Amino acid sequence: MLVAPSILSADFGNLARDIEEICKAGCDLVHVDVMDGHFVPNLTIGPVVVSAVAKATTKPMDIHLMVENNTFFVDLFAPLKPKYISFHIEEEKHPHRLVQYIRSLGIKPAIVLNPHTAPESIEFLLADIDMVLLMSVNPGFGGQKFISSVLERAKRLKTLIKQHNPDCLIEVDGGVNSENIHDLKEAGVDIVVAGSYVFGNRDGYKQAIDSLKV
Ligand code: DX5
Ligand code: ZN
């Protein structure tokens, strides 16, 4: 299992320090949550802060857009060279076109599905993307309770992935911790995002990250 800590739960007064620490603690990606106050009822960070993240990290960035105008935000963040940019299928009229556009910028395209969205809805996009991000909470906030129906969605998605694009990865985001990590592994998940579990862990970031590497 690969681990992508969500910096939404980091100490923003000491953001560079926290990012350096999770990188030293062995994370695989740094997950960056971009919220616009429209698609979700919360507002986070823009390119000024994310460029500081890009300077501090030694691991690739995984940018999760929770916004209304995806293309505008892709253009804002592409110069920071993230490994992945993911956008919500619920908020995009032309996902196939946007996928091609993200790839043309040298970034791996990924698609996010809200907890109610069936994996079958993106069956014919799977051949063109590198990752699917399944939300296991409603997007907008860290520290929410894990919605366990994501396990069935992951299993169904895995079947479709085997059929259309075996290299496509499955990432799960929201409420991930050491209690549900084994079920996620068994469901075929490749990457987990964890915010409050990593940054709120009293035994340190390394212990938290290691406990998710099942
Ligand atoms: C929620 C974000 C998540 C969030 C995860 O909208 O996409 O990345 O920060 O936080 P936890 O792990 O605390 O649920
Ligand atoms: Zn996220």
Coordinates of C-alpha atoms and ligand atoms in Angstrom, one line a residue:
M1 CA 0.0 0.0 0.0
L2 CA 1.3 3.5 -0.9
V3 CA 0.5 6.3 1.6
A4 CA -0.3 9.9 0.7
P5 CA -0.7 12.1 3.7
S6 CA -3.2 14.9 3.2
I7 CA -1.6 18.2 4.2
L8 CA -5.1 19.6 5.1
S9 CA -4.5 18.3 8.6
A10 CA -0.9 19.7 8.8
D11 CA 0.1 22.7 10.9
F12 CA -0.2 25.5 8.4
G13 CA 2.0 27.7 10.6
N14 CA 4.8 25.2 10.1
L15 CA 3.8 23.8 6.8
A16 CA 7.3 23.3 5.3
R17 CA 8.5 21.6 8.5
D18 CA 5.5 19.2 8.5
I19 CA 6.0 18.3 4.8
E20 CA 9.7 17.7 5.4
E21 CA 8.8 15.4 8.3
I22 CA 6.2 13.3 6.4
C23 CA 8.7 12.9 3.6
K24 CA 11.4 11.7 6.0
A25 CA 8.8 9.4 7.6
G26 CA 8.5 7.5 4.3
C27 CA 5.3 8.8 2.7
D28 CA 5.0 8.0 -1.1
L29 CA 3.1 11.1 -2.3
V30 CA 2.0 14.4 -0.7
H31 CA -1.8 14.9 -1.1
V32 CA -2.9 18.5 -1.7
D33 CA -6.6 19.3 -1.3
V34 CA -7.7 22.3 -3.4
M35 CA -11.2 23.6 -2.5
D36 CA -12.9 26.6 -4.0
G37 CA -15.8 27.3 -1.7
H38 CA -18.3 26.4 -4.5
F39 CA -18.0 22.8 -5.3
V40 CA -17.5 22.1 -1.6
P41 CA -18.4 24.3 1.4
N42 CA -14.8 25.0 2.3
L43 CA -11.9 27.0 0.9
T44 CA -8.2 25.9 1.1
I45 CA -5.1 26.8 -0.8
G46 CA -4.1 28.2 -4.1
P47 CA -0.9 28.2 -6.2
V48 CA 1.0 30.6 -3.9
V49 CA 0.9 28.1 -1.0
V50 CA 1.2 25.0 -3.2
S51 CA 4.4 26.4 -4.7
A52 CA 5.8 26.5 -1.1
V53 CA 4.7 22.9 -0.8
A54 CA 6.4 22.0 -4.0
K55 CA 9.7 23.5 -2.6
A56 CA 9.5 21.7 0.7
T57 CA 8.6 18.2 -0.6
T58 CA 10.9 15.5 -1.7
K59 CA 8.0 13.3 -2.8
P60 CA 5.7 13.9 -5.8
M61 CA 2.5 15.9 -5.3
D62 CA -1.0 14.5 -5.8
I63 CA -3.3 17.4 -6.3
H64 CA -7.0 16.7 -5.6
L65 CA -9.3 19.4 -7.1
M66 CA -12.6 20.0 -5.4
V67 CA -13.6 23.0 -7.6
E68 CA -16.2 24.1 -10.1
N69 CA -14.0 25.3 -12.9
N70 CA -11.5 22.4 -13.4
T71 CA -9.6 23.7 -16.4
F72 CA -8.9 27.0 -14.7
F73 CA -7.4 25.2 -11.8
V74 CA -5.5 22.8 -13.9
D75 CA -3.8 25.7 -15.6
L76 CA -3.0 27.3 -12.2
F77 CA -1.3 24.2 -10.8
A78 CA 0.3 22.5 -13.8
P79 CA 3.4 24.8 -13.7
L80 CA 4.1 23.3 -10.2
K81 CA 4.6 19.9 -11.9
P82 CA 2.5 17.6 -9.7
K83 CA 2.6 13.9 -10.5
Y84 CA -1.2 13.6 -10.5
I85 CA -4.1 16.0 -10.9
S86 CA -7.5 14.5 -10.1
F87 CA -10.8 16.2 -10.7
H88 CA -14.4 15.2 -9.7
I89 CA -16.5 13.5 -12.4
E90 CA -19.6 15.1 -10.9
E91 CA -18.3 18.6 -11.8
E92 CA -17.1 18.0 -15.3
K93 CA -19.1 18.1 -18.5
H94 CA -16.2 17.0 -20.8
P95 CA -14.1 14.6 -18.7
H96 CA -12.6 12.8 -21.7
R97 CA -11.3 16.1 -23.1
L98 CA -9.9 17.3 -19.7
V99 CA -8.1 14.0 -19.3
Q100 CA -6.3 14.5 -22.6
Y101 CA -5.5 18.1 -21.7
I102 CA -4.0 17.1 -18.3
R103 CA -1.8 14.5 -20.0
S104 CA -0.7 17.0 -22.7
L105 CA 0.8 19.0 -19.8
G106 CA 2.9 16.1 -18.8
I107 CA 0.8 15.3 -15.7
K108 CA -1.0 12.0 -14.9
P109 CA -4.7 12.4 -15.1
A110 CA -6.9 11.0 -12.3
I111 CA -10.7 11.1 -11.7
V112 CA -12.4 11.4 -8.4
L113 CA -15.8 9.8 -7.5
N114 CA -18.0 11.0 -4.6
P115 CA -19.4 8.4 -2.2
H116 CA -22.6 8.1 -4.2
T117 CA -21.0 7.8 -7.7
A118 CA -20.9 4.3 -9.2
P119 CA -17.6 3.1 -10.7
E120 CA -19.5 2.0 -13.8
S121 CA -20.0 5.7 -14.6
I122 CA -16.4 6.1 -15.7
E123 CA -16.0 2.7 -17.4
F124 CA -15.1 4.2 -20.7
L125 CA -12.6 6.7 -19.2
L126 CA -10.5 4.0 -17.5
A127 CA -8.4 3.3 -20.6
D128 CA -7.2 7.0 -20.6
I129 CA -6.4 7.6 -16.9
D130 CA -3.7 6.6 -14.5
M131 CA -5.7 6.6 -11.2
V132 CA -9.2 6.6 -9.8
L133 CA -9.7 8.3 -6.5
L134 CA -12.7 6.9 -4.5
M135 CA -14.0 9.3 -1.8
S136 CA -14.8 7.5 1.4
V137 CA -16.2 10.7 3.0
N138 CA -18.1 13.6 1.5
P139 CA -15.4 16.0 0.2
G140 CA -14.8 19.2 2.0
F141 CA -13.3 18.5 5.4
G142 CA -10.7 16.3 7.1
G143 CA -11.5 14.2 10.2
Q144 CA -14.8 12.7 9.0
K145 CA -16.1 9.1 9.5
F146 CA -15.1 6.4 6.9
I147 CA -18.1 5.4 4.6
S148 CA -17.6 1.7 4.3
S149 CA -19.5 1.2 1.0
V150 CA -16.3 2.4 -0.6
L151 CA -15.1 -1.2 -0.1
E152 CA -17.7 -2.6 -2.5
R153 CA -17.1 0.3 -4.9
A154 CA -13.4 -0.5 -4.9
K155 CA -14.0 -4.2 -5.7
R156 CA -16.3 -3.3 -8.6
L157 CA -13.8 -0.8 -9.9
K158 CA -11.0 -3.4 -9.7
T159 CA -13.0 -5.7 -12.0
L160 CA -13.5 -2.9 -14.5
I161 CA -9.8 -1.9 -14.3
K162 CA -8.7 -5.4 -15.1
Q163 CA -10.9 -5.3 -18.2
H164 CA -9.9 -1.9 -19.5
N165 CA -6.6 -0.8 -18.0
P166 CA -4.7 -3.0 -15.5
D167 CA -2.2 -0.2 -14.9
C168 CA -4.7 2.2 -13.5
L169 CA -4.4 2.6 -9.7
I170 CA -7.1 2.9 -7.1
E171 CA -6.7 5.5 -4.4
V172 CA -9.1 6.0 -1.4
D173 CA -9.5 9.3 0.5
G174 CA -11.3 10.0 3.8
G175 CA -11.4 8.5 7.2
V176 CA -8.6 6.0 6.5
N177 CA -6.8 4.6 9.6
S178 CA -5.2 1.4 10.9
E179 CA -8.6 -0.1 11.6
N180 CA -9.9 -0.1 8.0
I181 CA -6.5 -0.4 6.1
H182 CA -6.7 -4.2 5.9
D183 CA -10.2 -4.1 4.4
L184 CA -9.0 -1.5 1.9
K185 CA -6.0 -3.7 0.9
E186 CA -8.3 -6.7 0.5
A187 CA -10.6 -4.6 -1.8
G188 CA -7.7 -4.0 -4.2
V189 CA -6.8 -0.4 -3.2
D190 CA -3.3 0.7 -4.1
I191 CA -2.9 4.1 -2.4
V192 CA -4.6 5.6 0.7
V193 CA -4.9 9.3 1.6
A194 CA -4.7 9.9 5.3
G195 CA -5.0 13.4 6.9
S196 CA -6.1 13.4 10.6
Y197 CA -4.8 9.9 11.2
V198 CA -1.2 10.8 10.2
F199 CA -1.0 14.4 11.5
G200 CA -3.0 13.6 14.7
N201 CA -0.9 10.5 15.6
R202 CA 0.6 10.9 19.1
D203 CA 3.3 8.3 18.3
G204 CA 4.6 10.3 15.4
Y205 CA 4.2 10.4 11.6
K206 CA 6.5 7.4 10.9
Q207 CA 4.5 5.1 13.2
A208 CA 1.3 6.2 11.5
I209 CA 2.6 5.9 8.0
D210 CA 4.2 2.5 8.7
S211 CA 0.9 1.2 10.1
L212 CA -0.8 1.9 6.8
K213 CA 1.8 0.2 4.7
V214 CA 0.1 -3.2 4.7
Ligands
DX5_1 C1 -11.6 15.7 2.1 C2 -10.2 15.6 1.6 C3 -9.3 14.6 2.2 C4 -9.1 14.8 3.7 C5 -8.8 13.5 4.4 O1 -12.3 16.4 1.2 O2 -10.2 15.3 0.2 O3 -8.1 14.5 1.6 O4 -8.2 15.8 4.0 O5 -8.7 13.7 5.7 P1 -9.0 12.5 6.8 O6 -7.9 11.5 6.5 O7 -8.8 13.2 8.1 O8 -10.4 12.0 6.5
ZN2 ZN -8.3 14.7 -0.8

